[in-house]
C-alpha positions as a printed Julia matrix, in Angstrom:
69×3 Matrix{Float64}:
 15.66    4.16  23.57
 19.42    4.23  23.94
 21.85    5.99  26.36
 24.51    8.3   24.74
 27.08   10.53  25.83
 30.64   10.77  27.51
 32.12    9.25  30.75
 35.14   11.17  31.49
 36.94   10.72  28.17
 35.38    7.64  27.01
 32.26    7.27  24.72
 29.47    5.27  25.97
 26.49    4.6   23.74
 24.24    1.29  24.04
 20.63    0.32  23.84
 18.34    0.64  26.99
 15.24   -0.69  24.84
 14.64   -1.73  21.57
 10.86   -2.37  20.15
  9.95   -3.04  16.4
  6.52   -3.03  14.99
  6.03   -6.15  12.42
  2.91   -7.28  11.17
  0.88   -5.29  13.3
  2.65   -6.72  16.62
  4.8    -5.42  19.19
  8.37   -6.97  19.03
 10.51   -6.48  22.39
 13.94   -7.02  20.66
 15.7    -5.77  23.98
 15.04   -4.81  27.42
 18.08   -3.55  29.43
 15.83   -2.69  32.46
 14.46   -4.79  35.19
 11.09   -3.82  34.28
  8.51   -6.35  32.66
  7.72   -4.23  29.38
  5.53   -6.75  28.2
  3.32   -6.94  31.61
  3.24   -2.8   31.17
  2.02   -3.11  27.64
 -0.63   -5.3   28.7
 -1.55   -2.98  31.66
 -2.11   -0.38  28.92
 -4.61   -2.53  27.05
 -2.37   -4.47  24.46
 -3.49   -8.02  24.22
 -0.65  -10.62  24.68
 -0.98  -12.01  21.39
  0.07   -8.68  19.74
  3.4    -8.74  21.58
  6.4   -10.89  20.75
  9.31  -11.44  23.14
 11.93  -11.32  20.3
 15.07  -11.76  22.38
 13.84  -15.08  22.74
 14.3   -17.92  20.07
 11.01  -19.24  18.79
 11.43  -22.47  20.63
 11.25  -20.8   23.84
  8.57  -18.06  22.77
  5.91  -21.03  22.84
  6.28  -21.22  26.61
  5.51  -17.42  27.47
  2.04  -16.02  27.64
  2.85  -13.88  24.63
  2.82  -14.37  20.76
  5.5   -16.79  19.0
  5.7   -14.38  16.02
């Protein structure tokens, strides 16, 4: 999900959220919102072991409730 358009005479473009599906897991690559997307996915029935917070380095992922990779 991205935002795109014009603000006055200036072009604006950037990601709001970025997800990848790798090896049957949802990788949260970017979350530019204040929402906890991982918690929302688990509320929809996605197991935490199928979610990777990709914007954290692997050595930090091990301390989350989600998958390391």
